Structures are given as C-alpha cells and as structure tokens.
mmCIF file of C-alpha atoms and ligand atoms in Angstrom:
data_model
loop_
_atom_site.group_PDB
_atom_site.id
_atom_site.type_symbol
_atom_site.label_atom_id
_atom_site.label_comp_id
_atom_site.label_asym_id
_atom_site.label_seq_id
_atom_site.Cartn_x
_atom_site.Cartn_y
_atom_site.Cartn_z
ATOM 1 C CA UNK A 1 28.461 -24.971 42.267
ATOM 2 C CA UNK A 2 29.392 -24.903 45.316
ATOM 3 C CA UNK A 3 31.834 -21.605 45.741
ATOM 4 C CA UNK A 4 32.452 -21.176 49.160
ATOM 5 C CA UNK A 5 36.439 -21.206 50.362
ATOM 6 C CA UNK A 6 35.950 -23.210 53.490
ATOM 7 C CA UNK A 7 35.018 -26.182 51.080
ATOM 8 C CA UNK A 8 37.564 -28.854 50.825
ATOM 9 C CA UNK A 9 39.509 -28.005 47.360
ATOM 10 C CA UNK A 10 38.004 -31.017 45.820
ATOM 11 C CA UNK A 11 35.242 -28.683 45.678
ATOM 12 C CA UNK A 12 32.454 -31.251 46.325
ATOM 13 C CA UNK A 13 30.810 -31.764 50.112
ATOM 14 C CA UNK A 14 29.125 -35.080 50.813
ATOM 15 C CA UNK A 15 26.593 -35.762 53.665
ATOM 16 C CA UNK A 16 25.362 -38.191 55.744
ATOM 17 C CA UNK A 17 21.245 -38.076 55.960
ATOM 18 C CA UNK A 18 20.037 -38.933 59.195
ATOM 19 C CA UNK A 19 16.069 -39.583 60.203
ATOM 20 C CA UNK A 20 14.390 -40.796 63.357
ATOM 21 C CA UNK A 21 11.959 -43.327 63.249
ATOM 22 C CA UNK A 22 9.840 -42.171 66.323
ATOM 23 C CA UNK A 23 6.677 -44.315 67.706
ATOM 24 C CA UNK A 24 3.900 -43.949 65.088
ATOM 25 C CA UNK A 25 6.653 -43.353 62.102
ATOM 26 C CA UNK A 26 7.823 -46.446 60.919
ATOM 27 C CA UNK A 27 10.858 -47.426 58.774
ATOM 28 C CA UNK A 28 9.535 -47.455 55.993
ATOM 29 C CA UNK A 29 7.909 -43.926 56.270
ATOM 30 C CA UNK A 30 11.318 -42.635 57.291
ATOM 31 C CA UNK A 31 13.155 -43.994 54.426
ATOM 32 C CA UNK A 32 10.564 -42.762 51.595
ATOM 33 C CA UNK A 33 11.247 -38.765 53.538
ATOM 34 C CA UNK A 34 14.904 -39.662 53.379
ATOM 35 C CA UNK A 35 14.111 -40.125 49.625
ATOM 36 C CA UNK A 36 13.127 -36.403 49.831
ATOM 37 C CA UNK A 37 15.517 -35.639 51.732
ATOM 38 C CA UNK A 38 18.265 -36.988 49.484
ATOM 39 C CA UNK A 39 16.933 -35.076 46.486
ATOM 40 C CA UNK A 40 16.919 -32.089 48.308
ATOM 41 C CA UNK A 41 20.573 -32.082 49.772
ATOM 42 C CA UNK A 42 21.738 -33.430 45.487
ATOM 43 C CA UNK A 43 19.439 -29.642 44.588
ATOM 44 C CA UNK A 44 21.637 -27.979 46.743
ATOM 45 C CA UNK A 45 24.783 -29.624 44.795
ATOM 46 C CA UNK A 46 26.056 -31.662 47.809
ATOM 47 C CA UNK A 47 26.759 -35.844 46.931
ATOM 48 C CA UNK A 48 24.731 -37.713 49.626
ATOM 49 C CA UNK A 49 27.348 -40.209 51.394
ATOM 50 C CA UNK A 50 25.043 -42.985 53.226
ATOM 51 C CA UNK A 51 21.982 -42.781 55.332
ATOM 52 C CA UNK A 52 21.487 -43.452 59.267
ATOM 53 C CA UNK A 53 18.154 -44.013 60.877
ATOM 54 C CA UNK A 54 17.574 -44.832 64.374
ATOM 55 C CA UNK A 55 14.473 -46.103 66.177
ATOM 56 C CA UNK A 56 13.493 -44.342 69.274
ATOM 57 C CA UNK A 57 10.265 -43.592 71.582
ATOM 58 C CA UNK A 58 11.271 -39.990 71.637
ATOM 59 C CA UNK A 59 13.939 -37.610 70.225
ATOM 60 C CA UNK A 60 17.102 -37.226 73.035
ATOM 61 C CA UNK A 61 16.918 -34.086 74.446
ATOM 62 C CA UNK A 62 20.451 -33.253 74.062
ATOM 63 C CA UNK A 63 21.656 -34.904 70.752
ATOM 64 C CA UNK A 64 18.050 -35.844 69.200
ATOM 65 C CA UNK A 65 19.454 -39.473 68.311
ATOM 66 C CA UNK A 66 21.260 -41.254 71.132
ATOM 67 C CA UNK A 67 24.802 -40.354 71.682
ATOM 68 C CA UNK A 68 26.048 -44.170 70.768
ATOM 69 C CA UNK A 69 24.648 -43.996 67.415
ATOM 70 C CA UNK A 70 25.705 -40.479 66.783
ATOM 71 C CA UNK A 71 29.547 -41.291 67.364
ATOM 72 C CA UNK A 72 28.296 -44.141 65.605
ATOM 73 C CA UNK A 73 27.260 -42.094 62.325
ATOM 74 C CA UNK A 74 29.905 -39.790 63.148
ATOM 75 C CA UNK A 75 32.710 -42.674 62.568
ATOM 76 C CA UNK A 76 31.292 -43.865 59.427
ATOM 77 C CA UNK A 77 30.551 -40.495 57.762
ATOM 78 C CA UNK A 78 34.344 -39.768 58.144
ATOM 79 C CA UNK A 79 35.348 -42.751 56.923
ATOM 80 C CA UNK A 80 33.320 -42.017 53.919
ATOM 81 C CA UNK A 81 34.514 -38.543 53.341
ATOM 82 C CA UNK A 82 31.950 -36.830 54.310
ATOM 83 C CA UNK A 83 32.154 -33.320 56.178
ATOM 84 C CA UNK A 84 28.346 -32.639 56.800
ATOM 85 C CA UNK A 85 25.606 -34.168 58.596
ATOM 86 C CA UNK A 86 21.813 -33.475 57.422
ATOM 87 C CA UNK A 87 18.803 -34.256 59.835
ATOM 88 C CA UNK A 88 15.455 -34.664 58.185
ATOM 89 C CA UNK A 89 13.560 -33.007 61.293
ATOM 90 C CA UNK A 90 14.478 -29.673 62.874
ATOM 91 C CA UNK A 91 16.810 -29.545 65.782
ATOM 92 C CA UNK A 92 17.267 -27.160 68.323
ATOM 93 C CA UNK A 93 20.337 -24.840 68.604
ATOM 94 C CA UNK A 94 22.029 -26.650 71.381
ATOM 95 C CA UNK A 95 21.202 -30.084 69.537
ATOM 96 C CA UNK A 96 23.477 -28.667 66.606
ATOM 97 C CA UNK A 97 26.084 -27.973 68.903
ATOM 98 C CA UNK A 98 26.076 -30.950 70.686
ATOM 99 C CA UNK A 99 26.017 -33.028 67.608
ATOM 100 C CA UNK A 100 28.773 -31.397 65.951
ATOM 101 C CA UNK A 101 30.910 -32.464 69.088
ATOM 102 C CA UNK A 102 30.010 -35.479 68.973
ATOM 103 C CA UNK A 103 30.304 -36.189 65.187
ATOM 104 C CA UNK A 104 32.780 -33.608 64.565
ATOM 105 C CA UNK A 105 31.176 -32.831 61.248
ATOM 106 C CA UNK A 106 29.171 -29.511 60.465
ATOM 107 C CA UNK A 107 25.412 -30.513 61.467
ATOM 108 C CA UNK A 108 22.433 -29.141 59.262
ATOM 109 C CA UNK A 109 18.608 -29.801 59.552
ATOM 110 C CA UNK A 110 15.819 -30.032 57.014
ATOM 111 C CA UNK A 111 15.063 -26.492 57.528
ATOM 112 C CA UNK A 112 18.945 -25.280 57.202
ATOM 113 C CA UNK A 113 19.270 -27.152 53.841
ATOM 114 C CA UNK A 114 16.007 -25.728 52.244
ATOM 115 C CA UNK A 115 17.100 -22.479 53.381
ATOM 116 C CA UNK A 116 20.252 -23.200 51.138
ATOM 117 C CA UNK A 117 18.508 -24.106 48.374
ATOM 118 C CA UNK A 118 16.986 -20.915 48.493
ATOM 119 C CA UNK A 119 19.689 -18.988 49.158
ATOM 120 C CA UNK A 120 21.386 -20.698 46.014
ATOM 121 C CA UNK A 121 18.270 -20.184 43.754
ATOM 122 C CA UNK A 122 17.080 -16.786 44.879
ATOM 123 C CA UNK A 123 17.525 -14.166 41.131
ATOM 124 C CA UNK A 124 14.898 -11.667 41.328
ATOM 125 C CA UNK A 125 15.838 -8.754 44.323
ATOM 126 C CA UNK A 126 12.543 -9.526 45.994
ATOM 127 C CA UNK A 127 13.374 -13.640 46.160
ATOM 128 C CA UNK A 128 16.632 -12.466 47.330
ATOM 129 C CA UNK A 129 15.820 -10.299 50.115
ATOM 130 C CA UNK A 130 12.750 -12.750 51.175
ATOM 131 C CA UNK A 131 15.219 -15.813 51.527
ATOM 132 C CA UNK A 132 18.479 -13.411 52.703
ATOM 133 C CA UNK A 133 15.674 -12.602 55.699
ATOM 134 C CA UNK A 134 14.011 -16.290 56.160
ATOM 135 C CA UNK A 135 18.020 -17.373 56.800
ATOM 136 C CA UNK A 136 19.132 -15.247 58.986
ATOM 137 C CA UNK A 137 16.441 -14.980 60.948
ATOM 138 C CA UNK A 138 17.007 -19.066 61.440
ATOM 139 C CA UNK A 139 20.159 -18.461 61.661
ATOM 140 C CA UNK A 140 20.436 -16.384 63.956
ATOM 141 C CA UNK A 141 19.817 -18.173 67.173
ATOM 142 C CA UNK A 142 22.178 -21.472 65.373
ATOM 143 C CA UNK A 143 25.182 -19.815 64.849
ATOM 144 C CA UNK A 144 28.587 -21.929 66.096
ATOM 145 C CA UNK A 145 31.901 -21.708 65.703
ATOM 146 C CA UNK A 146 32.219 -24.230 63.309
ATOM 147 C CA UNK A 147 29.088 -22.634 61.559
ATOM 148 C CA UNK A 148 29.740 -22.515 57.073
ATOM 149 C CA UNK A 149 27.599 -22.274 54.516
ATOM 150 C CA UNK A 150 27.247 -24.194 51.149
ATOM 151 C CA UNK A 151 27.301 -20.575 49.366
ATOM 152 C CA UNK A 152 28.584 -17.381 49.846
ATOM 153 C CA UNK A 153 25.252 -15.050 48.788
ATOM 154 C CA UNK A 154 24.314 -13.789 52.221
ATOM 155 C CA UNK A 155 25.243 -9.827 51.624
ATOM 156 C CA UNK A 156 28.396 -10.345 52.848
ATOM 157 C CA UNK A 157 28.288 -11.901 56.155
ATOM 158 C CA UNK A 158 30.742 -14.197 56.646
ATOM 159 C CA UNK A 159 31.024 -16.098 60.548
ATOM 160 C CA UNK A 160 34.548 -17.263 61.014
ATOM 161 C CA UNK A 161 35.528 -20.053 62.905
ATOM 162 C CA UNK A 162 37.883 -20.784 65.983
ATOM 163 C CA UNK A 163 37.614 -17.155 67.347
ATOM 164 C CA UNK A 164 35.890 -17.078 70.211
ATOM 165 C CA UNK A 165 32.762 -15.933 72.278
ATOM 166 C CA UNK A 166 33.160 -12.418 71.368
ATOM 167 C CA UNK A 167 33.515 -12.738 67.543
ATOM 168 C CA UNK A 168 30.114 -14.732 67.677
ATOM 169 C CA UNK A 169 28.615 -11.845 69.583
ATOM 170 C CA UNK A 170 29.714 -9.608 67.024
ATOM 171 C CA UNK A 171 28.476 -11.509 64.354
ATOM 172 C CA UNK A 172 25.288 -11.772 66.153
ATOM 173 C CA UNK A 173 24.900 -7.924 66.447
ATOM 174 C CA UNK A 174 25.862 -8.003 63.007
ATOM 175 C CA UNK A 175 22.818 -10.019 61.473
ATOM 176 C CA UNK A 176 20.383 -8.049 63.879
ATOM 177 C CA UNK A 177 21.447 -5.142 62.076
ATOM 178 C CA UNK A 178 20.947 -6.418 58.582
ATOM 179 C CA UNK A 179 17.511 -8.555 59.707
ATOM 180 C CA UNK A 180 15.977 -5.084 60.415
ATOM 181 C CA UNK A 181 17.490 -3.488 57.136
ATOM 182 C CA UNK A 182 15.659 -6.254 54.721
ATOM 183 C CA UNK A 183 12.565 -6.097 57.131
ATOM 184 C CA UNK A 184 12.594 -2.521 55.850
ATOM 185 C CA UNK A 185 13.298 -3.310 52.336
ATOM 186 C CA UNK A 186 10.795 -5.850 52.023
ATOM 187 C CA UNK A 187 8.246 -3.548 53.089
ATOM 188 C CA UNK A 188 8.610 -1.219 50.634
ATOM 189 C CA UNK A 189 8.515 -4.601 48.114
ATOM 190 C CA UNK A 190 5.429 -5.493 49.280
ATOM 191 C CA UNK A 191 3.773 -1.993 48.614
ATOM 192 C CA UNK A 192 4.936 -1.630 45.293
ATOM 193 C CA UNK A 193 3.467 -5.273 44.904
ATOM 194 C CA UNK A 194 -0.256 -4.089 46.426
ATOM 195 C CA UNK A 195 -0.187 -1.395 43.922
ATOM 196 C CA UNK A 196 0.705 -3.534 40.940
ATOM 197 C CA UNK A 197 -2.268 -5.813 42.292
ATOM 198 C CA UNK A 198 -4.534 -3.354 42.521
ATOM 199 C CA UNK A 199 -3.805 -2.008 38.869
ATOM 200 C CA UNK A 200 -4.800 -5.536 37.908
ATOM 201 C CA UNK A 201 -8.283 -5.533 40.013
ATOM 202 C CA UNK A 202 -10.335 -6.050 37.137
ATOM 203 C CA UNK A 203 -8.588 -9.067 35.156
ATOM 204 C CA UNK A 204 -9.149 -12.746 36.360
ATOM 205 C CA UNK A 205 -6.660 -13.401 38.482
ATOM 206 C CA UNK A 206 -5.530 -17.590 38.745
ATOM 207 C CA UNK A 207 -2.751 -18.827 40.609
ATOM 208 C CA UNK A 208 -0.698 -21.890 40.052
ATOM 209 C CA UNK A 209 0.443 -23.642 43.191
ATOM 210 C CA UNK A 210 1.429 -26.975 44.567
ATOM 211 C CA UNK A 211 4.240 -29.468 45.867
ATOM 212 C CA UNK A 212 7.456 -28.722 44.639
ATOM 213 C CA UNK A 213 7.881 -30.444 40.959
ATOM 214 C CA UNK A 214 4.740 -30.995 40.208
ATOM 215 C CA UNK A 215 4.546 -29.025 37.017
ATOM 216 C CA UNK A 216 3.394 -25.451 37.742
ATOM 217 C CA UNK A 217 5.759 -24.034 35.511
ATOM 218 C CA UNK A 218 5.582 -26.748 32.758
ATOM 219 C CA UNK A 219 1.353 -25.460 32.856
ATOM 220 C CA UNK A 220 2.552 -21.682 33.289
ATOM 221 C CA UNK A 221 4.334 -21.850 30.460
ATOM 222 C CA UNK A 222 1.353 -24.122 28.224
ATOM 223 C CA UNK A 223 -0.843 -21.302 29.434
ATOM 224 C CA UNK A 224 1.001 -18.405 28.633
ATOM 225 C CA UNK A 225 3.835 -19.166 26.149
ATOM 226 C CA UNK A 226 6.482 -17.683 29.026
ATOM 227 C CA UNK A 227 9.170 -19.845 29.080
ATOM 228 C CA UNK A 228 9.466 -20.163 32.882
ATOM 229 C CA UNK A 229 12.413 -22.543 33.667
ATOM 230 C CA UNK A 230 11.604 -26.044 33.923
ATOM 231 C CA UNK A 231 13.534 -28.204 35.706
ATOM 232 C CA UNK A 232 13.345 -31.685 37.366
ATOM 233 C CA UNK A 233 14.947 -30.899 40.392
ATOM 234 C CA UNK A 234 13.517 -29.354 43.768
ATOM 235 C CA UNK A 235 12.717 -25.751 43.968
ATOM 236 C CA UNK A 236 12.817 -24.441 40.151
ATOM 237 C CA UNK A 237 11.058 -21.782 40.840
ATOM 238 C CA UNK A 238 11.286 -19.039 43.636
ATOM 239 C CA UNK A 239 9.795 -15.989 41.963
ATOM 240 C CA UNK A 240 6.438 -15.456 41.092
ATOM 241 C CA UNK A 241 5.722 -14.728 37.693
ATOM 242 C CA UNK A 242 2.683 -13.159 36.170
ATOM 243 C CA UNK A 243 2.031 -13.477 32.249
ATOM 244 C CA UNK A 244 -1.658 -13.125 30.447
ATOM 245 C CA UNK A 245 -2.965 -16.025 28.996
ATOM 246 C CA UNK A 246 -6.478 -16.584 27.255
ATOM 247 C CA UNK A 247 -9.015 -19.023 28.759
ATOM 248 C CA UNK A 248 -11.431 -18.654 25.495
ATOM 249 C CA UNK A 249 -10.966 -16.464 22.277
ATOM 250 C CA UNK A 250 -12.309 -13.364 24.047
ATOM 251 C CA UNK A 251 -11.675 -14.113 28.033
ATOM 252 C CA UNK A 252 -8.087 -13.518 29.087
ATOM 253 C CA UNK A 253 -6.718 -13.985 32.553
ATOM 254 C CA UNK A 254 -3.437 -13.368 34.203
ATOM 255 C CA UNK A 255 -1.609 -16.298 35.831
ATOM 256 C CA UNK A 256 0.449 -16.454 38.612
ATOM 257 C CA UNK A 257 3.564 -19.265 38.939
ATOM 258 C CA UNK A 258 4.583 -19.480 42.462
ATOM 259 C CA UNK A 259 7.172 -21.105 44.691
ATOM 260 C CA UNK A 260 6.544 -24.701 45.191
ATOM 261 C CA UNK A 261 5.551 -26.289 49.030
ATOM 262 C CA UNK A 262 7.165 -28.892 50.788
ATOM 263 C CA UNK A 263 6.745 -30.931 53.492
ATOM 264 C CA UNK A 264 7.373 -29.334 56.777
ATOM 265 C CA UNK A 265 8.630 -26.247 54.984
ATOM 266 C CA UNK A 266 10.447 -23.730 57.023
ATOM 267 C CA UNK A 267 7.822 -21.376 58.986
ATOM 268 C CA UNK A 268 10.954 -18.227 58.448
ATOM 269 C CA UNK A 269 10.333 -18.833 54.866
ATOM 270 C CA UNK A 270 6.665 -19.035 54.655
ATOM 271 C CA UNK A 271 6.798 -15.361 56.704
ATOM 272 C CA UNK A 272 9.087 -13.719 54.436
ATOM 273 C CA UNK A 273 7.725 -15.276 51.387
ATOM 274 C CA UNK A 274 4.536 -13.710 52.366
ATOM 275 C CA UNK A 275 3.865 -10.849 49.622
ATOM 276 C CA UNK A 276 5.084 -13.594 46.669
ATOM 277 C CA UNK A 277 2.445 -16.081 48.424
ATOM 278 C CA UNK A 278 -0.108 -13.736 48.260
ATOM 279 C CA UNK A 279 -0.466 -14.049 44.717
ATOM 280 C CA UNK A 280 -2.125 -17.450 45.683
ATOM 281 C CA UNK A 281 -4.302 -15.339 48.590
ATOM 282 C CA UNK A 282 -5.722 -12.986 46.421
ATOM 283 C CA UNK A 283 -6.214 -15.247 43.120
ATOM 284 C CA UNK A 284 -9.508 -15.366 42.043
ATOM 285 C CA UNK A 285 -9.260 -19.417 41.386
ATOM 286 C CA UNK A 286 -5.898 -21.563 42.638
ATOM 287 C CA UNK A 287 -5.313 -24.766 40.382
ATOM 288 C CA UNK A 288 -3.356 -26.961 42.773
ATOM 289 C CA UNK A 289 -1.551 -28.949 40.649
ATOM 290 C CA UNK A 290 -0.501 -32.338 41.684
ATOM 291 C CA UNK A 291 2.036 -34.707 40.044
ATOM 292 C CA UNK A 292 -0.056 -37.745 40.041
ATOM 293 C CA UNK A 293 2.641 -39.983 39.164
ATOM 294 C CA UNK A 294 4.921 -39.576 42.227
ATOM 295 C CA UNK A 295 4.680 -42.589 44.623
ATOM 296 C CA UNK A 296 4.056 -39.800 47.719
ATOM 297 C CA UNK A 297 1.194 -37.874 46.041
ATOM 298 C CA UNK A 298 -1.437 -38.057 48.473
ATOM 299 C CA UNK A 299 0.702 -36.529 51.485
ATOM 300 C CA UNK A 300 1.762 -33.872 48.508
ATOM 301 C CA UNK A 301 -2.049 -32.780 48.640
ATOM 302 C CA UNK A 302 -2.018 -32.927 52.051
ATOM 303 C CA UNK A 303 0.183 -30.699 52.389
ATOM 304 C CA UNK A 304 -0.800 -28.783 49.738
ATOM 305 C CA UNK A 305 -3.958 -28.364 51.392
ATOM 306 C CA UNK A 306 -2.608 -27.329 54.698
ATOM 307 C CA UNK A 307 -0.662 -24.685 53.410
ATOM 308 C CA UNK A 308 -3.077 -23.281 51.370
ATOM 309 C CA UNK A 309 -5.604 -23.210 54.313
ATOM 310 C CA UNK A 310 -3.088 -21.112 56.154
ATOM 311 C CA UNK A 311 -3.057 -18.329 53.213
ATOM 312 C CA UNK A 312 -6.850 -18.644 53.643
ATOM 313 C CA UNK A 313 -7.852 -19.943 50.683
ATOM 314 C CA UNK A 314 -10.927 -22.140 51.136
ATOM 315 C CA UNK A 315 -11.310 -24.831 49.273
ATOM 316 C CA UNK A 316 -13.926 -23.561 46.669
ATOM 317 C CA UNK A 317 -11.380 -21.611 45.201
ATOM 318 C CA UNK A 318 -9.513 -24.301 44.825
ATOM 319 C CA UNK A 319 -9.316 -26.858 41.405
ATOM 320 C CA UNK A 320 -7.398 -29.716 42.010
ATOM 321 C CA UNK A 321 -5.522 -30.930 38.695
ATOM 322 C CA UNK A 322 -4.091 -34.552 38.177
ATOM 323 C CA UNK A 323 -0.644 -33.914 36.352
ATOM 324 C CA UNK A 324 1.767 -35.834 34.863
ATOM 325 C CA UNK A 325 -1.334 -38.241 32.974
ATOM 326 C CA UNK A 326 1.120 -39.323 30.498
ATOM 327 C CA UNK A 327 3.066 -41.583 33.423
ATOM 328 C CA UNK A 328 0.372 -42.544 34.938
ATOM 329 C CA UNK A 329 -0.905 -43.851 31.544
ATOM 330 C CA UNK A 330 -4.726 -41.486 32.109
ATOM 331 C CA UNK A 331 -6.552 -39.910 29.435
ATOM 332 C CA UNK A 332 -7.984 -36.294 30.519
ATOM 333 C CA UNK A 333 -11.255 -36.752 32.440
ATOM 334 C CA UNK A 334 -12.866 -35.561 35.822
ATOM 335 C CA UNK A 335 -12.145 -37.884 38.886
ATOM 336 C CA UNK A 336 -13.317 -37.458 42.406
ATOM 337 C CA UNK A 337 -13.235 -33.568 42.110
ATOM 338 C CA UNK A 338 -9.906 -33.239 39.737
ATOM 339 C CA UNK A 339 -9.292 -33.425 36.277
ATOM 340 C CA UNK A 340 -6.355 -35.430 34.752
ATOM 341 C CA UNK A 341 -3.867 -33.196 32.645
ATOM 342 C CA UNK A 342 -0.658 -33.396 30.939
ATOM 343 C CA UNK A 343 1.223 -30.187 31.562
ATOM 344 C CA UNK A 344 4.169 -31.809 29.320
ATOM 345 C CA UNK A 345 1.954 -32.811 26.384
ATOM 346 C CA UNK A 346 -0.199 -30.139 26.805
ATOM 347 C CA UNK A 347 -3.321 -32.596 26.635
ATOM 348 C CA UNK A 348 -6.544 -31.896 28.927
ATOM 349 C CA UNK A 349 -5.689 -28.621 28.437
ATOM 350 C CA UNK A 350 -8.958 -27.490 26.556
ATOM 351 C CA UNK A 351 -11.236 -29.439 29.009
ATOM 352 C CA UNK A 352 -9.331 -27.519 31.908
ATOM 353 C CA UNK A 353 -9.952 -24.166 30.539
ATOM 354 C CA UNK A 354 -13.448 -24.931 29.841
ATOM 355 C CA UNK A 355 -13.907 -26.036 33.806
ATOM 356 C CA UNK A 356 -12.213 -23.389 35.013
ATOM 357 C CA UNK A 357 -14.767 -20.655 32.742
ATOM 358 C CA UNK A 358 -17.714 -23.131 34.234
ATOM 359 C CA UNK A 359 -16.255 -22.552 37.877
ATOM 360 C CA UNK A 360 -15.749 -18.869 37.469
ATOM 361 C CA UNK A 361 -19.057 -17.794 35.642
ATOM 362 C CA UNK A 362 -21.403 -20.411 36.392
ATOM 363 C CA UNK A 363 -24.371 -20.706 33.914
ATOM 364 C CA UNK A 364 -27.085 -18.100 34.648
ATOM 365 C CA UNK A 365 -28.932 -20.170 36.975
ATOM 366 C CA UNK A 366 -33.152 -20.425 35.755
ATOM 367 C CA UNK A 367 -34.585 -19.108 38.266
ATOM 368 C CA UNK A 368 -37.873 -17.231 36.727
ATOM 369 C CA UNK A 369 -37.781 -13.713 37.747
ATOM 370 C CA UNK A 370 -41.430 -13.314 37.542
ATOM 371 C CA UNK A 371 -42.258 -15.614 39.983
ATOM 372 C CA UNK A 372 -44.102 -14.206 43.120
ATOM 373 C CA UNK A 373 -41.706 -13.640 46.123
ATOM 374 C CA UNK A 374 -42.325 -15.688 48.957
ATOM 375 C CA UNK A 375 -43.666 -13.958 51.401
ATOM 376 C CA UNK A 376 -44.591 -14.749 55.115
ATOM 377 C CA UNK A 377 -48.527 -14.312 55.862
ATOM 378 C CA UNK A 378 -48.768 -11.946 58.887
HETATM 379 N N1 GTP B 401 5.830 -36.408 32.388
HETATM 380 C C1 GTP B 401 5.563 -35.641 32.592
HETATM 381 N N2 GTP B 401 6.452 -34.762 33.243
HETATM 382 C C2 GTP B 401 6.004 -33.517 33.227
HETATM 383 C C3 GTP B 401 4.570 -32.975 33.328
HETATM 384 N N3 GTP B 401 4.683 -31.805 33.597
HETATM 385 C C4 GTP B 401 5.762 -31.192 34.167
HETATM 386 N N4 GTP B 401 6.532 -32.278 34.133
HETATM 387 C C5 GTP B 401 8.254 -32.336 34.807
HETATM 388 O O1 GTP B 401 8.609 -32.339 36.043
HETATM 389 C C6 GTP B 401 9.457 -31.461 36.237
HETATM 390 C C7 GTP B 401 9.049 -30.281 36.982
HETATM 391 O O2 GTP B 401 8.689 -29.284 36.428
HETATM 392 P P1 GTP B 401 8.534 -27.643 36.738
HETATM 393 O O3 GTP B 401 7.245 -27.057 35.887
HETATM 394 O O4 GTP B 401 9.366 -27.383 36.854
HETATM 395 O O5 GTP B 401 7.513 -28.279 37.801
HETATM 396 P P2 GTP B 401 6.969 -27.140 39.321
HETATM 397 O O6 GTP B 401 6.028 -27.106 40.244
HETATM 398 O O7 GTP B 401 7.487 -25.558 38.529
HETATM 399 O O8 GTP B 401 8.601 -27.157 39.986
HETATM 400 P P3 GTP B 401 8.922 -25.657 41.197
HETATM 401 O O9 GTP B 401 9.253 -24.813 40.751
HETATM 402 O O10 GTP B 401 10.699 -26.421 41.475
HETATM 403 O O11 GTP B 401 8.329 -25.645 42.392
HETATM 404 C C8 GTP B 401 9.909 -31.272 34.644
HETATM 405 O O12 GTP B 401 11.002 -32.266 34.367
HETATM 406 C C9 GTP B 401 9.072 -31.441 34.253
HETATM 407 O O13 GTP B 401 9.621 -31.228 32.791
HETATM 408 C C10 GTP B 401 3.889 -33.939 32.760
HETATM 409 O O14 GTP B 401 2.667 -33.712 32.395
HETATM 410 N N5 GTP B 401 4.364 -34.981 32.318
HETATM 411 MG MG1 MG B 402 8.205 -24.171 38.999
#
C-alpha cells in the first residue's frame, strides 16, 4: 500500500511506461520488456495508465527520448491522470531533471522502480539495511526538488520539494552520513553471516537461485517444509532463508532460498546484497530454477547464468531445473542438461534429489588400485 503523504488523496498512483527502440532492439522486443516493466510497476502498487515507445538511432543526450515525443507523452499522461513516468532504461541524473521539466511529471527509471519494490518488501534487518544502502547510493546523484518516494521506509529521510538548492545540499549531506552508517552496519551483519556459514561447514549447502517468480520459494518449501511466502508477483523473497531438508533417508542438506534475479538488476543492489548472495557463491551446488512456462524463459536463463558467473559460480556447480512442467504439460525427465520438475505439484523432486546426490557424491569410479602405476622409462 502506498502511504506517502505526498500522494494524491485518492491514494492510487498512476504511471505511463516509456521504452526506446534502438537499432538491434526491435519494437516487439521493447514491447516484451515493457510487459515486464508493467509487472514491476504493479508489484510496486502503482497502476499503469499507458505505454509509449519511440524508435531512435541513439538515445537523446538531454531527454533520452526526443523532446517532441516527450511533450506528447507528458500531455497524454496528464490527460490520463498519471503523475509518474517510468522509463525502461537507466537515465542519467540530468536526463531525469530535464524530463521532469518537459513532462511535468515525476520521472523514474527501471532501476529506481526495482529499488522501490525492494524498499517495500524488505523485512529483516539485513534486507532493510542492504536495500536502504542501495537506494540511497542510487538516489544521491539524482536528488531533484521534485523527488518523492513511493513509500516512506527509508530511515526517516524526507526530501521536501520547492525549498531550493540549500535544502538539497543539506539533504545530500544527510544522505552521505547515513550511507556511511549503513556501510558500517552491513559490515557487522556480514561478519555474523560468515561466522554462521563457518558453523555449517560440514553440511551440504545447496542454494536455490534464478529469475524472480521462477518458483524458488515453492521448491524450497517442498524440500524443507518451511512455509516461506510464495506469491505470484515479482520479488516476493528478499531475504535468503536457510533450512535443513533431506536428500535421502540419511543425507541432509542446508537449502538456501535467495532473492530473485532480473534483467538489468541495478548494480547498487547487487553490491549491497553481497552478503545475501554469498549463500550462492559458497554453496556446494546451485539449483538454477527456471520458469519454463514463461514466454521469455530463454532470456531468463541467460540472465541467471550471467549473474551466477558474476558471483563466481562455475557451470559445473549448477544444476538447471525446468520448473512449472505442469503448465507446459511435460513429464519429469532430463533434457539438454536440465531436469523437468513441478515445484507446485511436487513432481520430479525424487528424480531431482537422486540427480543431486549423483552430482555431489559421484559413484566410486572403478579404477583398479592394484594396477601398476604408469612410469616413464628413463
Ligand atoms: N503452475 C505452477 N506454478 C508454480 C510452480 N512453482 C511455482 N509456481 C508459482 O509461481 C509463482 C512464484 O512462485 P515463488 O515460489 O514465489 O517464486 P520465487 O522464485 O520464489 O519468486 P521471487 O521470490 O519473487 O524471486 C507462485 O504463484 C507459485 O505458486 C509450478 O511448478 N507450477
Ligand atoms: Mg521467493
């Protein structure tokens, strides 16, 4: 729910979504990306009033889209009662400033929107600290007088409009101070996590990773009977949860449910979620959960693989799971290095556990220990 006092009394914010089609980025692809931006926007509790798309050779340096197009979007937005324009690509601080003037609306980019969602969702102290740090670092170069936020969970920092540069400067100073404090807090949290991880050294560590909404928490619940919240919306999980589950009657592992990935994950977020994401980095095996029923599943796999690579996870430590087999009408089986499962129905999970055990404890290879060692004759 949006609780910002600066929100009109009806309480419901409305946005226009804007995408840019550049050479090599055809209109249909931009449209698909706008579908995801649409989902993100609704996940943030904001209504979508309309979409706009422009084709250009390069982004406009000053206003990202052309000035004429911007004026057109601004007018349409106001007619539709929208008070916010959300761009699917990252905007520079000056582009935001210029666009806010031309559009006469609050302007946000994709990263800013994702950060807003994270702010709304963060629950544990660790997640709140990580999110607040990411958000303030993102915000610092972008503060404008028109800046307002969708929710009020950021450490009591309110940036008031219309009070001139001096106020902005004071706000910036306050942000810098808060950022330093948050970094110190995070270091402490990270040390605790490292200690806890050391304590679990002797148990198998299996991390569930993958695109947001792929079904990680659903699978986690099946494996551990944990009752982690499952929702059909983006970024339901922000905190990595750890819980024991059995792989066989006598082999237990610690499973980690983790925050989902998304195309163009803001780098501030990745940086401040470092300690959470390390559950993936240090796992013995990573289960890469893919929503195989999603029209863009192939892109989502690529995003997942790229993030895993950034986290330093080699492909040989990853097992790919094609989830939601029930929607696609598939039976549990292996295909192209992946395993089909349905986390919701619980099908394919026994096969999956067997495959995990095979991977982690390869059957004794039958090398005859009595055979003479190979020697090279002098
Ligand atoms: N049909 C079907 N739906 C599934 C399956 N697994 C998960 N879902 C649904 O997919 C949605 C997302 O599931 P989650 O488990 O919350 O996904 P997640 O990967 O944890 O998502 P985030 O925490 O947002 O990153 C929910 O509506 C689930 O019920 C499945 O095997 N089949
Ligand atoms: Mg989840």
